[in-house]
Amino acid sequence: MRAFELEAGNLKLEDLEKWLEELYPITLSKISWGKIERSHQSLIKHVESNATIYGLNTGFGKLASEKISQDHLSQLQFNLIVSHAV
């Protein structure tokens, strides 16, 4: 079975239509994985520097000025994903 390699800028409407018809696997390109890794490392660097980053280590909306402690950051992100999934 063929797979579509996803990379920034190469997704076309025709690709999505083909995927919906055939449901073939979608993979990420090496370039995409590299970008994800660089983004992850940047986030780690900012969190370790104690920088304030909205939604990453703060509350949301009216609670944006509330800094979330380091030991609760994973729970904050989990809760964000769950709330959006609902």
mmCIF file of the C-alpha atoms, coordinates in Angstrom:
data_MODEL
# 
_entry.id   MODEL 
# 
loop_
_atom_site.group_PDB 
_atom_site.id 
_atom_site.type_symbol 
_atom_site.label_atom_id 
_atom_site.label_alt_id 
_atom_site.label_comp_id 
_atom_site.label_asym_id 
_atom_site.label_entity_id 
_atom_site.label_seq_id 
_atom_site.pdbx_PDB_ins_code 
_atom_site.Cartn_x 
_atom_site.Cartn_y 
_atom_site.Cartn_z 
_atom_site.occupancy 
_atom_site.B_iso_or_equiv 
_atom_site.pdbx_formal_charge 
_atom_site.auth_seq_id 
_atom_site.auth_comp_id 
_atom_site.auth_asym_id 
_atom_site.auth_atom_id 
_atom_site.pdbx_PDB_model_num 
ATOM 1  C CA . MET A 1 1  ? 0.000   0.000  0.000  1.00 0.00 ? 1  MET A CA 1 
ATOM 2  C CA . ARG A 1 2  ? 1.360   3.417  -0.903 1.00 0.00 ? 2  ARG A CA 1 
ATOM 3  C CA . ALA A 1 3  ? 1.736   6.229  1.601  1.00 0.00 ? 3  ALA A CA 1 
ATOM 4  C CA . PHE A 1 4  ? 1.539   9.980  1.299  1.00 0.00 ? 4  PHE A CA 1 
ATOM 5  C CA . GLU A 1 5  ? 4.546   11.771 2.757  1.00 0.00 ? 5  GLU A CA 1 
ATOM 6  C CA . LEU A 1 6  ? 3.365   14.939 4.440  1.00 0.00 ? 6  LEU A CA 1 
ATOM 7  C CA . GLU A 1 7  ? 5.639   17.964 4.334  1.00 0.00 ? 7  GLU A CA 1 
ATOM 8  C CA . ALA A 1 8  ? 4.890   21.649 4.856  1.00 0.00 ? 8  ALA A CA 1 
ATOM 9  C CA . GLY A 1 9  ? 3.607   23.140 1.623  1.00 0.00 ? 9  GLY A CA 1 
ATOM 10 C CA . ASN A 1 10 ? 3.024   19.929 -0.334 1.00 0.00 ? 10 ASN A CA 1 
ATOM 11 C CA . LEU A 1 11 ? -0.574  19.068 0.607  1.00 0.00 ? 11 LEU A CA 1 
ATOM 12 C CA . LYS A 1 12 ? -3.068  19.666 -2.181 1.00 0.00 ? 12 LYS A CA 1 
ATOM 13 C CA . LEU A 1 13 ? -6.842  19.270 -2.208 1.00 0.00 ? 13 LEU A CA 1 
ATOM 14 C CA . GLU A 1 14 ? -6.448  16.411 -4.699 1.00 0.00 ? 14 GLU A CA 1 
ATOM 15 C CA . ASP A 1 15 ? -4.240  14.565 -2.183 1.00 0.00 ? 15 ASP A CA 1 
ATOM 16 C CA . LEU A 1 16 ? -6.904  14.889 0.489  1.00 0.00 ? 16 LEU A CA 1 
ATOM 17 C CA . GLU A 1 17 ? -9.584  13.660 -1.925 1.00 0.00 ? 17 GLU A CA 1 
ATOM 18 C CA . LYS A 1 18 ? -7.458  10.609 -2.840 1.00 0.00 ? 18 LYS A CA 1 
ATOM 19 C CA . TRP A 1 19 ? -6.815  9.890  0.819  1.00 0.00 ? 19 TRP A CA 1 
ATOM 20 C CA . LEU A 1 20 ? -10.542 10.056 1.602  1.00 0.00 ? 20 LEU A CA 1 
ATOM 21 C CA . GLU A 1 21 ? -11.239 7.583  -1.206 1.00 0.00 ? 21 GLU A CA 1 
ATOM 22 C CA . GLU A 1 22 ? -8.416  5.126  -0.471 1.00 0.00 ? 22 GLU A CA 1 
ATOM 23 C CA . LEU A 1 23 ? -7.429  5.852  3.164  1.00 0.00 ? 23 LEU A CA 1 
ATOM 24 C CA . TYR A 1 24 ? -3.774  5.108  2.490  1.00 0.00 ? 24 TYR A CA 1 
ATOM 25 C CA . PRO A 1 25 ? -1.231  5.810  5.244  1.00 0.00 ? 25 PRO A CA 1 
ATOM 26 C CA . ILE A 1 26 ? 0.120   9.292  5.797  1.00 0.00 ? 26 ILE A CA 1 
ATOM 27 C CA . THR A 1 27 ? 3.695   9.681  6.994  1.00 0.00 ? 27 THR A CA 1 
ATOM 28 C CA . LEU A 1 28 ? 5.760   12.693 7.957  1.00 0.00 ? 28 LEU A CA 1 
ATOM 29 C CA . SER A 1 29 ? 8.843   13.536 5.921  1.00 0.00 ? 29 SER A CA 1 
ATOM 30 C CA . LYS A 1 30 ? 12.297  13.649 7.499  1.00 0.00 ? 30 LYS A CA 1 
ATOM 31 C CA . ILE A 1 31 ? 12.201  17.421 7.052  1.00 0.00 ? 31 ILE A CA 1 
ATOM 32 C CA . SER A 1 32 ? 8.914   17.583 8.988  1.00 0.00 ? 32 SER A CA 1 
ATOM 33 C CA . TRP A 1 33 ? 10.302  15.427 11.795 1.00 0.00 ? 33 TRP A CA 1 
ATOM 34 C CA . GLY A 1 34 ? 13.337  17.718 11.964 1.00 0.00 ? 34 GLY A CA 1 
ATOM 35 C CA . LYS A 1 35 ? 11.097  20.784 12.274 1.00 0.00 ? 35 LYS A CA 1 
ATOM 36 C CA . ILE A 1 36 ? 9.079   19.097 15.022 1.00 0.00 ? 36 ILE A CA 1 
ATOM 37 C CA . GLU A 1 37 ? 12.257  18.227 16.920 1.00 0.00 ? 37 GLU A CA 1 
ATOM 38 C CA . ARG A 1 38 ? 13.637  21.782 16.619 1.00 0.00 ? 38 ARG A CA 1 
ATOM 39 C CA . SER A 1 39 ? 10.315  23.183 17.847 1.00 0.00 ? 39 SER A CA 1 
ATOM 40 C CA . HIS A 1 40 ? 10.318  20.760 20.774 1.00 0.00 ? 40 HIS A CA 1 
ATOM 41 C CA . GLN A 1 41 ? 13.867  21.708 21.735 1.00 0.00 ? 41 GLN A CA 1 
ATOM 42 C CA . SER A 1 42 ? 12.941  25.403 21.552 1.00 0.00 ? 42 SER A CA 1 
ATOM 43 C CA . LEU A 1 43 ? 9.977   24.847 23.870 1.00 0.00 ? 43 LEU A CA 1 
ATOM 44 C CA . ILE A 1 44 ? 12.123  22.927 26.336 1.00 0.00 ? 44 ILE A CA 1 
ATOM 45 C CA . LYS A 1 45 ? 14.684  25.752 26.316 1.00 0.00 ? 45 LYS A CA 1 
ATOM 46 C CA . HIS A 1 46 ? 12.012  28.385 26.995 1.00 0.00 ? 46 HIS A CA 1 
ATOM 47 C CA . VAL A 1 47 ? 10.340  26.381 29.760 1.00 0.00 ? 47 VAL A CA 1 
ATOM 48 C CA . GLU A 1 48 ? 13.694  25.684 31.434 1.00 0.00 ? 48 GLU A CA 1 
ATOM 49 C CA . SER A 1 49 ? 14.523  29.407 31.293 1.00 0.00 ? 49 SER A CA 1 
ATOM 50 C CA . ASN A 1 50 ? 11.299  30.048 33.217 1.00 0.00 ? 50 ASN A CA 1 
ATOM 51 C CA . ALA A 1 51 ? 9.978   32.284 30.420 1.00 0.00 ? 51 ALA A CA 1 
ATOM 52 C CA . THR A 1 52 ? 6.237   32.906 30.549 1.00 0.00 ? 52 THR A CA 1 
ATOM 53 C CA . ILE A 1 53 ? 4.526   31.351 27.534 1.00 0.00 ? 53 ILE A CA 1 
ATOM 54 C CA . TYR A 1 54 ? 0.748   31.703 27.229 1.00 0.00 ? 54 TYR A CA 1 
ATOM 55 C CA . GLY A 1 55 ? -0.986  28.359 27.530 1.00 0.00 ? 55 GLY A CA 1 
ATOM 56 C CA . LEU A 1 56 ? 2.242   26.449 27.935 1.00 0.00 ? 56 LEU A CA 1 
ATOM 57 C CA . ASN A 1 57 ? 2.969   27.486 31.490 1.00 0.00 ? 57 ASN A CA 1 
ATOM 58 C CA . THR A 1 58 ? 0.095   29.900 32.158 1.00 0.00 ? 58 THR A CA 1 
ATOM 59 C CA . GLY A 1 59 ? -3.628  29.537 32.465 1.00 0.00 ? 59 GLY A CA 1 
ATOM 60 C CA . PHE A 1 60 ? -5.935  30.497 29.606 1.00 0.00 ? 60 PHE A CA 1 
ATOM 61 C CA . GLY A 1 61 ? -8.198  33.497 29.082 1.00 0.00 ? 61 GLY A CA 1 
ATOM 62 C CA . LYS A 1 62 ? -8.846  35.293 32.372 1.00 0.00 ? 62 LYS A CA 1 
ATOM 63 C CA . LEU A 1 63 ? -6.291  32.986 34.021 1.00 0.00 ? 63 LEU A CA 1 
ATOM 64 C CA . ALA A 1 64 ? -3.511  33.925 31.587 1.00 0.00 ? 64 ALA A CA 1 
ATOM 65 C CA . SER A 1 65 ? -1.686  35.835 34.313 1.00 0.00 ? 65 SER A CA 1 
ATOM 66 C CA . GLU A 1 66 ? -1.591  32.708 36.509 1.00 0.00 ? 66 GLU A CA 1 
ATOM 67 C CA . LYS A 1 67 ? 1.755   30.931 36.173 1.00 0.00 ? 67 LYS A CA 1 
ATOM 68 C CA . ILE A 1 68 ? 1.498   27.134 36.353 1.00 0.00 ? 68 ILE A CA 1 
ATOM 69 C CA . SER A 1 69 ? 4.154   25.362 38.382 1.00 0.00 ? 69 SER A CA 1 
ATOM 70 C CA . GLN A 1 70 ? 6.662   23.167 36.539 1.00 0.00 ? 70 GLN A CA 1 
ATOM 71 C CA . ASP A 1 71 ? 5.296   19.982 38.122 1.00 0.00 ? 71 ASP A CA 1 
ATOM 72 C CA . HIS A 1 72 ? 1.790   20.669 36.739 1.00 0.00 ? 72 HIS A CA 1 
ATOM 73 C CA . LEU A 1 73 ? 2.696   21.504 33.117 1.00 0.00 ? 73 LEU A CA 1 
ATOM 74 C CA . SER A 1 74 ? 2.070   18.004 31.773 1.00 0.00 ? 74 SER A CA 1 
ATOM 75 C CA . GLN A 1 75 ? -1.360  17.958 33.391 1.00 0.00 ? 75 GLN A CA 1 
ATOM 76 C CA . LEU A 1 76 ? -2.145  21.402 31.937 1.00 0.00 ? 76 LEU A CA 1 
ATOM 77 C CA . GLN A 1 77 ? -1.322  20.208 28.417 1.00 0.00 ? 77 GLN A CA 1 
ATOM 78 C CA . PHE A 1 78 ? -3.249  16.961 28.927 1.00 0.00 ? 78 PHE A CA 1 
ATOM 79 C CA . ASN A 1 79 ? -6.282  18.930 30.116 1.00 0.00 ? 79 ASN A CA 1 
ATOM 80 C CA . LEU A 1 80 ? -6.042  21.211 27.076 1.00 0.00 ? 80 LEU A CA 1 
ATOM 81 C CA . ILE A 1 81 ? -6.083  18.255 24.685 1.00 0.00 ? 81 ILE A CA 1 
ATOM 82 C CA . VAL A 1 82 ? -8.974  16.595 26.526 1.00 0.00 ? 82 VAL A CA 1 
ATOM 83 C CA . SER A 1 83 ? -11.004 19.809 26.602 1.00 0.00 ? 83 SER A CA 1 
ATOM 84 C CA . HIS A 1 84 ? -10.578 20.255 22.851 1.00 0.00 ? 84 HIS A CA 1 
ATOM 85 C CA . ALA A 1 85 ? -11.392 16.607 22.187 1.00 0.00 ? 85 ALA A CA 1 
ATOM 86 C CA . VAL A 1 86 ? -14.718 16.948 23.990 1.00 0.00 ? 86 VAL A CA 1 
# 
